[in-house]
Amino acid sequence: MFRIRKISNHYLPVNIKAIEQVKNLIDKQFGDIRKEKIDLITDQMIDPLKYRFHAMLFVADSYTETIKGFALLLHMPDLHFYYLDYMAVAPGKTSSGVGGALYQRVREEAQSVHAKGIFLECLPDDPLLSRNPEILAQNKQRLAFYEKYGARPIINTKYEMPVVPGDNDPPYLVFDNLGYKEELSSDYVKQVMEAILRRKYGDYCPESYIKEVRESIVDNPVLVRPYKYTKKKTDNINIPTAEKPALYLVVNSKHDIHHIKERGYVEAPVRIESILKEILPTGIFKLHEAENYPDHFITAVHDPKYVSYFKTVVEKIAEGKSVYPYVFPIRNNAKPPVELSVRAGYYCIDTFTPLNKNAYLAARSGVNCTLSAADAILQGTRAAYVLTRPPGHHAEANVFGGFCYFNNNAIAANYLSKYGKVAILDIDYHHGNGQQQIFYKRSDVLTVSIHGHPSFAYPYFSGFNNEKGEGEGLGFNVNHALPETITPEKYQKTLLLALESIKKFKPDYLIVALGLDTSKGDPTGTWPLRIADFLNNGKLISSLKLPTLFVQEGGYKTQVLGKNAKAFFTGFYDAIMASENLK
Ligand SMILES: [Zn+2]
C-alpha cells in the first residue's frame, strides 16, 4: 500500500528523510546527472524567484515512510505550463502502479489550475538516435507509458539536436495537453523551449544552440507525433470533466447505525442527510470512499486503556441496549471500577452520552473517514470535508462525553503534525475541550476555540480565556469565551482575532472543527448567526490560504443546518476560486 503526498516543507525530519531518499533514487537511476543538480532540489523548492520556476515534489511512500517513487514537477507560471523534471519508481516497484499513480497526480495538479499542459523529456525510441539496444527498449517503454495519456513528442523541430554533435540519446520534448485539445502555436512553443533550455540547462546549452532550436520551429500550430504504441486514440484518458476543481468530501457511511432514540437526544442521523441534500447539488464537492486505518492512529491520541475499554465493553452490551455512566470515581482515579458497566463513569464526563455497540462502530468508522481526508490533504488537496457523526471535539485523551467518543480532529491533527505545523480552529458553539486537553503541552499544534463562556455553556469546566497551555505548550492554546447574547458583528470580530493568532503561528495545515450550533435557534446554543453570517465565516477562513480539513462537529437545528453548511462552504469555495483566479 502506498499514498502520494505533496511535500510542502523541507524542514521536518520526515520530509528531510524523504528528500534524501529521492536524491538517492535520482542518483541510482539517472547516473549521468551531476551531483550538484540533485543537491539543488531543496533550494529550488524554497526559492522560486531565483530559478524562475516553482519546484514541487510528490512522493509515493508507505506509512513506514519508505519512498517507492517520486515526481519532481516545475511550474513556470509566466508561461502557464508544468515541466516534469524527474519521475522515477524505486527498483522492483515498476509494475506496482506507483508510476501511473504519480503521473495521474501530477496531471491533476496541472489540471487544477487549468495549465496549458505538461512538458517533459524522454530519451528517443529511434535506433538512429539511441544506439544501445537495452536503453532503446527502456525508451520505448517510457514513451509508450506517456502515450497512454495522449502525451507524445513534439516533431519537426531541432529540440532533439545533441548539444555536443554525435552524442547518443538526445531527448525528445514530449507534450501532454491534459485532454484540453488546445493547439500549440509556434510562438508559444518557442517561448517554452527557450524557457526550459535557459532555466533548466542554462549552464550547459550555449546561446547559439538555444537560438538554433528556437528558429527551427516553423510549423504553426506545432505538431506532435502520431500515436505509435496505442492502437486506439486514447487522448481522452482523464479529460477533466469539471472546469472547477472540487473539494474532497467523505461521508461516514456508518453514521446512521448510531441512533439514540431517546427524547431530546438531538445528535441524530437526520443531521447528516440535511447537510448532504444541500451541499451535493452545489458541485463544490467530489465524494470519496474512506479507507481503513489501524487503531494506532487513535491510541496515538487517546489513552489505549480507554480505547480498549470502549471496544471491549460494547461487545458485552446487548444489541440495542445502551449503558449510561452513573458513577464517577473522581475521588480515586487510581481504581477504575471492576464492573465494566459501572466503569463507564470512569471514562466519561457527563450522564447523557451512552455506550453501545453502534456508537463504537460509528465512531470508529468516523476515524477512518477523518484519516482518509487527512491523507487527501497530505496529497495536496486544497480542502477536504469530513461529514461525520458522532462528533468528536469533547473527547479528551482518556474520556468521552458531549455526544463524542473519538476526537476526530485531534487524531487528524496528530497525524498531520508529523508533516508540518497544525492549527485547529474550533468554531462549534461549545468549547473544544478535547483537543485543548490533548495538545495542551505541545507547541506544534495550536488550538483555538470560539465558544459560549463555560459559566453557562457545556462543558462548564473548561474554555476559560486564561487557559493558555502549559510547559512547552504555553501560548499555544487560545480561548475566546463569548457571552450568552452576542451580535453577528461581535462574532465576526472574534473570528478575525482567532484568524490573526493562527496567521502568527504560520501553520502548514489548518483543521476546522466545524460546529454549526452557533446558528440562530439551535437547541443547544444561544447565538444569532444566520445564512449570510455562515457565508461570511467561510470566506474569512479561506483568507488563511491553507490546506484545510473540515471536520463536522455540532449543529442541531436541522431545518437550517444544511442551508448553513451550504452557505459556509460556498463562501469558502468562491473566495479561494476568486483568489486563485480559477473561475
Ligand atoms: Zn456544540
Coordinates of C-alpha atoms and ligand atoms in Angstrom, one line a residue:
M1 CA 0.0 0.0 0.0
F2 CA 1.2 3.5 -0.7
R3 CA 0.0 7.0 -0.7
I4 CA 1.1 10.0 -2.7
R5 CA 1.8 13.2 -0.8
K6 CA 3.0 16.6 -1.8
I7 CA 5.9 17.7 0.2
S8 CA 5.1 21.2 1.4
N9 CA 8.1 22.0 3.5
H10 CA 11.6 20.8 3.7
Y11 CA 12.5 21.3 7.3
L12 CA 10.6 18.5 9.0
P13 CA 12.6 15.3 9.8
V14 CA 10.1 13.1 7.9
N15 CA 10.5 15.3 4.8
I16 CA 14.2 15.6 5.1
K17 CA 14.3 11.9 5.1
A18 CA 12.0 11.7 2.1
I19 CA 14.1 14.2 0.1
E20 CA 17.3 12.3 0.9
Q21 CA 15.7 9.1 -0.4
V22 CA 14.6 10.9 -3.5
K23 CA 18.1 12.2 -4.1
N24 CA 19.4 8.6 -3.7
L25 CA 16.9 7.3 -6.2
I26 CA 17.9 10.0 -8.8
D27 CA 21.5 9.2 -8.2
K28 CA 20.9 5.5 -8.9
Q29 CA 18.5 5.8 -11.8
F30 CA 19.9 8.8 -13.7
G31 CA 23.6 8.1 -13.1
D32 CA 24.8 10.8 -15.6
I33 CA 23.2 13.7 -13.7
R34 CA 25.7 15.7 -11.9
K35 CA 25.6 15.5 -8.1
E36 CA 25.2 19.3 -7.7
K37 CA 21.9 19.3 -9.7
I38 CA 20.4 16.8 -7.2
D39 CA 21.5 18.8 -4.3
L40 CA 19.7 21.8 -5.7
I41 CA 16.3 20.3 -5.2
T42 CA 15.7 21.7 -1.7
D43 CA 16.9 25.1 -2.8
Q44 CA 14.6 25.1 -5.8
M45 CA 11.6 24.3 -3.6
I46 CA 12.2 27.3 -1.4
D47 CA 13.4 30.0 -3.9
P48 CA 11.2 30.1 -6.9
L49 CA 12.4 33.7 -7.8
K50 CA 16.0 32.6 -8.2
Y51 CA 15.2 29.7 -10.6
R52 CA 12.2 31.3 -12.3
F53 CA 10.1 28.2 -11.6
H54 CA 8.4 26.7 -8.6
A55 CA 9.6 23.2 -7.8
M56 CA 7.2 20.8 -6.2
L57 CA 7.9 17.3 -5.0
F58 CA 5.3 14.5 -4.9
V59 CA 6.4 11.3 -3.2
A60 CA 4.8 7.9 -3.1
D61 CA 5.6 6.4 0.2
S62 CA 4.3 3.8 2.6
Y63 CA 3.2 4.5 6.1
T64 CA 6.7 3.4 7.2
E65 CA 7.9 6.3 5.1
T66 CA 9.9 4.3 2.6
I67 CA 9.9 6.1 -0.8
K68 CA 8.5 4.0 -3.6
G69 CA 8.7 6.7 -6.2
F70 CA 8.6 10.4 -6.7
A71 CA 7.9 13.1 -9.3
L72 CA 9.6 16.5 -9.3
L73 CA 7.4 19.0 -11.1
L74 CA 8.4 22.5 -12.1
H75 CA 5.7 25.1 -12.5
M76 CA 6.5 28.0 -14.9
P77 CA 3.6 30.3 -14.1
D78 CA 4.6 33.1 -16.5
L79 CA 4.1 30.7 -19.4
H80 CA 1.4 28.7 -17.7
F81 CA 2.9 25.3 -18.1
Y82 CA 4.4 22.5 -16.0
Y83 CA 7.7 20.7 -16.7
L84 CA 8.1 17.2 -15.3
D85 CA 11.7 17.3 -14.3
Y86 CA 12.1 13.7 -13.0
M87 CA 9.8 10.9 -12.3
A88 CA 11.1 7.6 -11.0
V89 CA 10.0 4.5 -9.3
A90 CA 12.2 2.6 -6.8
P91 CA 13.8 -0.6 -8.2
G92 CA 11.5 -3.5 -8.1
K93 CA 8.4 -1.3 -8.0
T94 CA 7.9 -0.7 -11.7
S95 CA 4.8 -2.8 -12.0
S96 CA 3.3 -1.7 -8.7
G97 CA 1.1 1.1 -10.2
V98 CA 3.3 3.7 -8.4
G99 CA 4.4 5.3 -11.7
G100 CA 0.8 5.6 -13.0
A101 CA -0.5 7.0 -9.7
L102 CA 2.3 9.6 -9.6
Y103 CA 1.7 10.7 -13.2
Q104 CA -2.0 10.9 -12.6
R105 CA -1.4 13.1 -9.5
V106 CA 0.9 15.3 -11.5
R107 CA -1.8 15.7 -14.2
E108 CA -4.4 16.6 -11.5
E109 CA -2.1 19.3 -10.2
A110 CA -1.7 20.8 -13.6
Q111 CA -5.4 20.5 -14.3
S112 CA -6.3 22.1 -11.0
V113 CA -5.0 25.5 -12.4
H114 CA -6.1 24.8 -15.9
A115 CA -2.4 24.8 -17.1
K116 CA -1.7 24.7 -20.8
G117 CA -0.1 21.3 -20.4
I118 CA 2.9 19.3 -19.1
F119 CA 6.2 19.2 -21.0
L120 CA 8.8 16.5 -20.3
E121 CA 11.8 15.0 -21.8
C122 CA 12.1 11.4 -22.9
L123 CA 15.0 9.7 -24.5
P124 CA 14.4 8.7 -28.1
D125 CA 12.9 5.5 -29.4
D126 CA 14.6 5.8 -32.8
P127 CA 17.5 3.3 -33.2
L128 CA 19.5 6.0 -35.1
L129 CA 19.4 8.3 -32.0
S130 CA 19.6 5.6 -29.3
R131 CA 22.2 3.1 -30.2
N132 CA 22.3 0.9 -27.2
P133 CA 19.5 -1.8 -27.6
E134 CA 18.9 -2.1 -23.9
I135 CA 18.4 1.7 -23.4
L136 CA 16.4 1.8 -26.6
A137 CA 14.0 -0.8 -25.2
Q138 CA 13.6 1.3 -22.0
N139 CA 13.0 4.4 -24.0
K140 CA 10.2 2.7 -26.0
Q141 CA 8.6 1.6 -22.8
R142 CA 8.7 5.1 -21.3
L143 CA 7.3 6.7 -24.4
A144 CA 4.5 4.1 -24.6
F145 CA 3.7 4.9 -20.9
Y146 CA 3.2 8.6 -21.6
E147 CA 1.4 7.9 -24.9
K148 CA -1.4 6.2 -22.9
Y149 CA -2.2 9.7 -21.5
G150 CA -2.0 11.2 -25.0
A151 CA 1.4 12.7 -24.3
R152 CA 3.7 12.5 -27.4
P153 CA 7.0 14.0 -28.7
I154 CA 6.9 17.4 -30.5
I155 CA 8.1 16.9 -34.1
N156 CA 9.8 18.9 -36.8
T157 CA 12.0 21.0 -34.5
K158 CA 15.6 20.7 -33.6
Y159 CA 14.9 20.1 -29.9
E160 CA 16.5 16.7 -30.1
M161 CA 19.6 18.0 -31.8
P162 CA 22.5 17.0 -29.5
V163 CA 24.3 19.9 -27.8
V164 CA 27.6 18.0 -28.5
P165 CA 27.4 16.7 -32.1
G166 CA 27.2 12.9 -32.3
D167 CA 26.1 12.4 -28.7
N168 CA 23.8 9.4 -28.1
D169 CA 20.2 9.6 -26.8
P170 CA 19.3 13.3 -27.2
P171 CA 15.9 13.7 -25.6
Y172 CA 12.6 14.4 -27.3
L173 CA 10.4 17.1 -25.8
V174 CA 7.1 15.4 -25.0
F175 CA 3.8 17.3 -24.6
D176 CA 0.7 16.3 -22.6
N177 CA -2.2 18.6 -23.4
L178 CA -4.1 17.2 -20.4
G179 CA -7.1 16.5 -22.6
Y180 CA -7.8 20.2 -23.3
K181 CA -7.1 19.8 -27.1
E182 CA -5.8 23.3 -27.5
E183 CA -3.3 23.7 -30.3
L184 CA 0.3 24.8 -29.7
S185 CA 1.2 28.0 -31.6
S186 CA 4.8 28.2 -32.8
D187 CA 5.3 31.4 -30.8
Y188 CA 4.3 29.7 -27.6
V189 CA 6.5 26.6 -28.2
K190 CA 9.4 28.9 -29.0
Q191 CA 9.0 30.6 -25.6
V192 CA 8.5 27.2 -23.8
M193 CA 11.6 25.6 -25.4
E194 CA 13.7 28.7 -24.6
A195 CA 12.4 28.7 -21.0
I196 CA 13.3 25.1 -20.5
L197 CA 16.7 25.3 -22.1
R198 CA 17.6 28.5 -20.2
R199 CA 16.1 27.9 -16.8
K200 CA 16.9 24.2 -16.7
Y201 CA 20.0 23.8 -18.8
G202 CA 21.4 27.4 -18.8
D203 CA 24.8 26.3 -17.7
Y204 CA 25.0 23.6 -20.4
C205 CA 23.4 25.0 -23.5
P206 CA 25.3 27.7 -25.4
E207 CA 23.3 30.7 -26.6
S208 CA 23.8 29.7 -30.2
Y209 CA 22.3 26.3 -29.5
I210 CA 19.2 27.9 -27.9
K211 CA 18.8 30.2 -30.9
E212 CA 19.1 27.4 -33.4
V213 CA 16.4 25.3 -31.6
R214 CA 14.2 28.4 -31.4
E215 CA 14.5 29.1 -35.1
S216 CA 13.9 25.6 -36.1
I217 CA 10.2 25.9 -35.1
V218 CA 8.3 26.6 -38.3
D219 CA 5.1 24.7 -38.1
N220 CA 2.1 26.6 -36.8
P221 CA 0.5 25.0 -35.0
V222 CA 3.4 22.9 -33.8
L223 CA 2.7 19.2 -34.3
V224 CA 3.1 16.2 -32.0
R225 CA 4.0 12.7 -33.3
P226 CA 1.1 10.5 -34.4
Y227 CA 0.2 7.6 -32.0
K228 CA 2.8 4.9 -32.3
Y229 CA 2.2 2.4 -29.4
T230 CA -1.5 2.7 -28.8
K231 CA -3.9 1.3 -31.4
K232 CA -6.9 3.4 -30.4
K233 CA -6.5 7.1 -29.7
T234 CA -6.7 7.4 -26.0
D235 CA -6.1 11.1 -25.6
N236 CA -9.3 11.3 -23.7
I237 CA -7.9 9.5 -20.6
N238 CA -8.9 11.5 -17.7
I239 CA -10.2 14.5 -19.6
P240 CA -11.2 16.9 -16.8
T241 CA -15.0 16.7 -16.5
A242 CA -15.3 19.9 -14.4
E243 CA -13.5 23.1 -15.2
K244 CA -13.5 23.9 -11.5
P245 CA -11.6 21.7 -9.1
A246 CA -13.8 20.1 -6.5
L247 CA -13.2 19.8 -2.7
Y248 CA -12.8 16.4 -1.2
L249 CA -15.8 15.1 0.6
V250 CA -16.1 11.9 2.7
V251 CA -19.3 10.9 4.5
N252 CA -19.3 8.4 7.3
S253 CA -21.4 5.6 5.8
K254 CA -22.0 4.0 9.2
H255 CA -23.2 7.2 11.0
D256 CA -26.8 6.1 10.9
I257 CA -26.4 2.9 12.8
H258 CA -25.7 5.1 15.8
H259 CA -29.2 6.4 16.7
I260 CA -30.1 7.1 20.3
K261 CA -33.9 7.2 20.0
E262 CA -34.5 8.9 23.3
R263 CA -36.4 12.1 23.5
G264 CA -34.2 15.1 23.3
Y265 CA -31.2 13.3 22.0
V266 CA -30.6 15.9 19.3
E267 CA -27.4 14.3 17.9
A268 CA -29.5 12.3 15.3
P269 CA -28.9 10.8 11.8
V270 CA -31.1 13.3 10.1
R271 CA -28.3 15.9 10.7
I272 CA -26.1 14.3 8.0
E273 CA -28.9 13.9 5.5
S274 CA -30.0 17.5 5.9
I275 CA -26.4 18.7 5.2
L276 CA -25.8 16.3 2.2
K277 CA -29.0 17.3 0.4
E278 CA -28.0 20.9 0.4
I279 CA -24.2 20.6 -0.4
L280 CA -24.2 17.9 -3.0
P281 CA -26.1 19.9 -5.7
T282 CA -23.7 22.8 -5.4
G283 CA -21.0 20.9 -7.3
I284 CA -18.4 22.1 -4.9
F285 CA -17.6 18.6 -3.6
K286 CA -16.4 15.3 -5.0
L287 CA -17.5 12.3 -2.9
H288 CA -14.8 9.8 -1.9
E289 CA -14.8 6.4 -0.1
A290 CA -13.0 6.1 3.2
E291 CA -10.0 3.7 3.6
N292 CA -9.4 1.6 6.8
Y293 CA -6.8 2.7 9.2
P294 CA -5.4 0.7 12.1
D295 CA -6.0 1.6 15.8
H296 CA -2.6 3.0 16.4
F297 CA -3.7 6.3 14.9
I298 CA -6.3 6.5 17.6
T299 CA -4.1 5.4 20.5
A300 CA -1.5 8.0 19.5
V301 CA -4.1 10.5 20.9
H302 CA -6.4 8.6 23.2
D303 CA -5.3 6.5 26.2
P304 CA -5.0 2.9 25.0
K305 CA -6.8 1.8 28.1
Y306 CA -9.9 3.9 27.2
V307 CA -9.8 2.7 23.6
S308 CA -9.7 -0.9 24.6
Y309 CA -12.4 -0.3 27.3
F310 CA -14.7 1.2 24.7
K311 CA -14.1 -1.6 22.3
T312 CA -14.5 -4.4 24.9
V313 CA -17.4 -3.0 26.8
V314 CA -19.6 -2.6 23.8
E315 CA -19.1 -6.3 22.9
K316 CA -20.8 -7.2 26.2
I317 CA -23.7 -4.9 25.8
A318 CA -26.8 -6.5 24.2
E319 CA -27.9 -5.3 20.7
G320 CA -30.0 -2.2 21.0
K321 CA -29.1 -1.6 24.7
S322 CA -27.2 1.4 26.0
V323 CA -25.1 1.9 29.1
Y324 CA -25.2 5.3 30.7
P325 CA -22.5 6.3 33.1
Y326 CA -23.8 6.9 36.6
V327 CA -20.9 6.6 39.0
F328 CA -18.0 9.0 38.5
P329 CA -15.0 7.7 40.6
I330 CA -13.3 11.1 40.8
R331 CA -12.2 10.6 44.4
N332 CA -9.9 7.7 43.5
N333 CA -8.9 7.7 39.9
A334 CA -6.2 5.0 40.6
K335 CA -9.0 2.5 41.0
P336 CA -11.2 2.1 37.9
P337 CA -14.3 0.1 38.9
V338 CA -14.0 -3.6 38.1
E339 CA -17.6 -4.0 36.8
L340 CA -17.5 -2.8 33.2
S341 CA -20.8 -1.1 33.0
V342 CA -20.0 0.9 36.2
R343 CA -16.6 1.7 34.8
A344 CA -18.3 3.9 32.1
G345 CA -18.3 6.8 34.5
Y346 CA -14.5 6.4 35.0
Y347 CA -14.1 7.4 31.3
C348 CA -16.9 9.8 30.9
I349 CA -17.6 13.5 31.7
D350 CA -21.4 13.6 31.7
T351 CA -24.5 11.4 32.2
F352 CA -26.0 11.8 28.7
T353 CA -23.5 10.1 26.4
P354 CA -24.3 6.4 26.3
L355 CA -22.2 3.4 25.3
N356 CA -23.5 0.8 22.9
K357 CA -22.3 -1.4 20.1
N358 CA -23.2 1.0 17.3
A359 CA -21.7 4.1 19.0
Y360 CA -18.3 2.4 18.8
L361 CA -18.7 1.2 15.2
A362 CA -20.0 4.6 14.0
A363 CA -17.2 6.5 15.8
R364 CA -14.6 4.1 14.6
S365 CA -15.8 4.5 11.0
G366 CA -15.7 8.3 11.5
V367 CA -12.0 8.0 12.4
N368 CA -11.4 6.2 9.1
C369 CA -13.2 9.0 7.2
T370 CA -11.1 11.6 9.0
L371 CA -7.8 10.0 8.3
S372 CA -8.7 9.4 4.6
A373 CA -9.4 13.1 4.3
A374 CA -6.2 14.0 6.2
D375 CA -4.3 11.8 3.6
A376 CA -6.1 13.7 0.8
I377 CA -4.7 16.9 2.4
L378 CA -1.2 15.4 2.5
Q379 CA -1.6 14.6 -1.2
G380 CA -2.1 18.3 -1.9
T381 CA -5.9 18.6 -1.9
R382 CA -6.8 22.2 -1.2
A383 CA -9.6 21.4 1.2
A384 CA -11.5 18.3 2.5
Y385 CA -14.7 17.9 4.5
V386 CA -15.4 15.0 6.8
L387 CA -19.2 14.8 7.2
T388 CA -19.5 12.5 10.2
R389 CA -21.3 11.8 13.4
P390 CA -20.9 11.2 16.3
P391 CA -18.9 14.3 16.7
G392 CA -15.5 14.3 18.5
H393 CA -14.3 17.6 19.9
H394 CA -15.4 16.9 23.5
A395 CA -13.5 13.6 23.7
E396 CA -10.2 14.0 25.6
A397 CA -7.3 11.6 25.8
N398 CA -9.0 9.4 28.3
V399 CA -12.6 10.5 28.5
F400 CA -15.7 10.6 26.3
G401 CA -18.8 12.8 26.6
G402 CA -20.9 15.5 25.0
F403 CA -22.0 13.0 22.3
C404 CA -18.3 12.5 21.4
Y405 CA -16.2 9.3 21.7
F406 CA -13.1 9.7 19.5
N407 CA -11.7 13.1 18.9
N408 CA -11.5 13.1 15.1
N409 CA -10.0 16.5 14.7
A410 CA -7.3 15.7 17.2
I411 CA -6.5 12.4 15.6
A412 CA -6.1 14.1 12.2
A413 CA -4.0 16.9 13.8
N414 CA -1.7 14.5 15.4
Y415 CA -1.2 12.6 12.2
L416 CA -0.7 15.8 10.1
S417 CA 1.7 17.1 12.7
K418 CA 4.3 14.6 11.5
Y419 CA 4.4 16.5 8.2
G420 CA 4.0 20.2 9.3
K421 CA 2.7 22.5 12.0
V422 CA -1.1 22.2 12.5
A423 CA -3.6 24.8 13.8
I424 CA -7.1 23.7 14.9
L425 CA -9.8 26.3 14.8
D426 CA -12.9 25.1 16.7
I427 CA -16.0 27.2 15.7
D428 CA -18.6 25.0 17.4
Y429 CA -20.8 26.8 20.0
H430 CA -19.2 24.6 22.7
H431 CA -15.6 24.7 23.9
G432 CA -13.3 22.2 22.1
N433 CA -12.1 20.8 25.4
G434 CA -10.9 17.6 23.8
Q435 CA -8.2 18.9 21.6
Q436 CA -7.3 21.6 24.2
Q437 CA -6.5 18.8 26.7
I438 CA -4.8 16.6 24.2
F439 CA -2.4 19.2 22.8
Y440 CA -2.2 21.4 26.0
K441 CA 1.6 20.8 26.5
R442 CA 2.5 20.8 22.8
S443 CA 3.8 23.7 20.7
D444 CA 3.5 22.0 17.3
V445 CA -0.3 22.0 17.3
L446 CA -2.1 25.3 18.0
T447 CA -5.6 25.0 19.4
V448 CA -8.0 27.9 19.1
S449 CA -11.7 27.8 20.1
I450 CA -14.5 30.4 19.9
H451 CA -17.4 29.3 22.2
G452 CA -20.1 30.2 24.7
H453 CA -18.5 31.0 28.1
P454 CA -18.3 28.0 30.4
S455 CA -20.2 29.8 33.1
F456 CA -23.3 29.0 31.1
A457 CA -22.3 26.6 28.3
Y458 CA -21.3 23.0 28.1
P459 CA -18.8 21.6 29.1
Y460 CA -18.8 24.2 32.0
F461 CA -15.4 23.1 33.3
S462 CA -13.1 24.4 30.6
G463 CA -12.9 27.0 27.9
F464 CA -11.8 30.0 30.1
N465 CA -9.7 32.6 28.4
N466 CA -6.9 32.1 30.9
E467 CA -6.3 28.6 29.8
K468 CA -3.2 29.2 27.6
G469 CA -1.3 25.9 27.5
E470 CA 1.3 24.5 29.8
G471 CA 5.1 24.0 29.7
E472 CA 6.2 23.8 26.0
G473 CA 2.6 24.4 25.0
L474 CA 2.3 27.7 26.9
G475 CA 0.9 30.2 24.4
F476 CA -0.4 27.6 22.0
N477 CA -4.0 27.4 23.3
V478 CA -6.3 30.3 22.7
N479 CA -9.9 30.5 24.0
H480 CA -12.4 33.1 23.0
A481 CA -15.2 32.6 25.5
L482 CA -18.2 34.8 24.5
P483 CA -21.3 35.9 26.4
E484 CA -24.7 34.2 26.1
T485 CA -26.1 37.0 23.9
I486 CA -23.9 38.4 21.1
T487 CA -24.4 40.1 17.7
P488 CA -23.1 38.7 14.4
E489 CA -20.7 41.7 14.3
K490 CA -19.2 40.7 17.6
Y491 CA -18.8 37.1 16.3
Q492 CA -17.1 38.3 13.2
K493 CA -14.7 40.4 15.2
T494 CA -13.8 37.5 17.4
L495 CA -13.3 35.2 14.3
L496 CA -10.9 37.8 12.9
L497 CA -8.9 37.8 16.1
A498 CA -8.7 34.0 16.1
L499 CA -7.5 34.0 12.5
E500 CA -4.9 36.5 13.4
S501 CA -3.4 34.2 16.1
I502 CA -3.4 31.4 13.5
K503 CA -1.6 33.5 11.0
K504 CA 1.1 34.4 13.6
F505 CA 1.6 30.7 14.2
K506 CA 2.3 30.1 10.5
P507 CA 0.9 26.5 10.3
D508 CA 1.3 24.2 7.3
Y509 CA -2.2 22.7 7.8
L510 CA -5.5 24.0 9.2
I511 CA -8.2 21.9 10.8
V512 CA -11.6 23.4 11.3
A513 CA -13.8 21.8 14.0
L514 CA -16.9 22.8 12.2
G515 CA -19.8 23.1 14.6
L516 CA -22.9 24.8 13.2
D517 CA -24.7 25.1 16.5
T518 CA -23.9 28.9 16.5
S519 CA -27.0 29.1 14.3
K520 CA -30.0 31.1 15.4
G521 CA -32.5 28.8 17.1
D522 CA -30.1 25.9 17.7
P523 CA -31.5 23.9 20.6
T524 CA -28.0 23.7 22.3
G525 CA -26.9 27.3 21.7
T526 CA -27.9 30.9 22.3
W527 CA -26.4 32.8 19.3
P528 CA -27.9 34.5 16.4
L529 CA -25.9 33.5 13.3
R530 CA -27.9 33.3 10.0
I531 CA -27.1 32.0 6.5
A532 CA -25.3 35.3 5.4
D533 CA -23.1 35.0 8.5
F534 CA -22.0 31.5 7.7
L535 CA -21.2 32.5 4.2
N536 CA -19.0 35.3 5.6
N537 CA -17.3 32.9 8.1
G538 CA -16.4 30.5 5.3
K539 CA -15.0 33.4 3.3
L540 CA -12.9 34.7 6.2
I541 CA -11.4 31.3 6.9
S542 CA -10.4 30.9 3.3
S543 CA -8.2 34.0 3.7
L544 CA -5.7 31.9 5.6
K545 CA -4.9 30.2 2.3
L546 CA -4.0 27.0 4.0
P547 CA -4.7 23.3 3.1
T548 CA -7.8 22.9 5.2
L549 CA -9.5 19.9 6.7
F550 CA -13.1 20.5 7.9
V551 CA -14.4 18.0 10.5
Q552 CA -18.1 18.0 11.3
E553 CA -18.9 18.7 15.0
G554 CA -22.2 20.0 16.3
G555 CA -25.2 21.7 14.8
Y556 CA -28.7 20.6 15.7
K557 CA -31.3 22.9 14.2
T558 CA -32.0 20.6 11.3
Q559 CA -34.4 22.9 9.5
V560 CA -31.4 25.3 8.7
L561 CA -28.4 23.1 9.3
G562 CA -27.9 22.1 5.6
K563 CA -28.5 25.7 4.4
N564 CA -25.9 27.0 6.9
A565 CA -23.4 24.3 5.8
K566 CA -24.0 25.2 2.1
A567 CA -23.6 28.9 2.8
F568 CA -20.4 28.3 4.8
F569 CA -18.8 26.2 2.0
T570 CA -20.0 28.4 -0.8
G571 CA -18.3 31.4 1.0
F572 CA -15.1 29.4 1.4
Y573 CA -15.0 27.9 -2.1
D574 CA -15.9 31.1 -4.0
A575 CA -13.3 33.0 -2.1
I576 CA -10.5 30.5 -2.9
M577 CA -11.5 30.3 -6.5
A578 CA -11.5 34.1 -6.8
S579 CA -8.1 34.4 -5.1
E580 CA -6.6 31.7 -7.2
N581 CA -8.2 33.2 -10.2
L582 CA -9.7 29.9 -11.3
K583 CA -13.2 30.9 -12.2
Ligands
ZN1 ZN -21.5 22.0 20.0

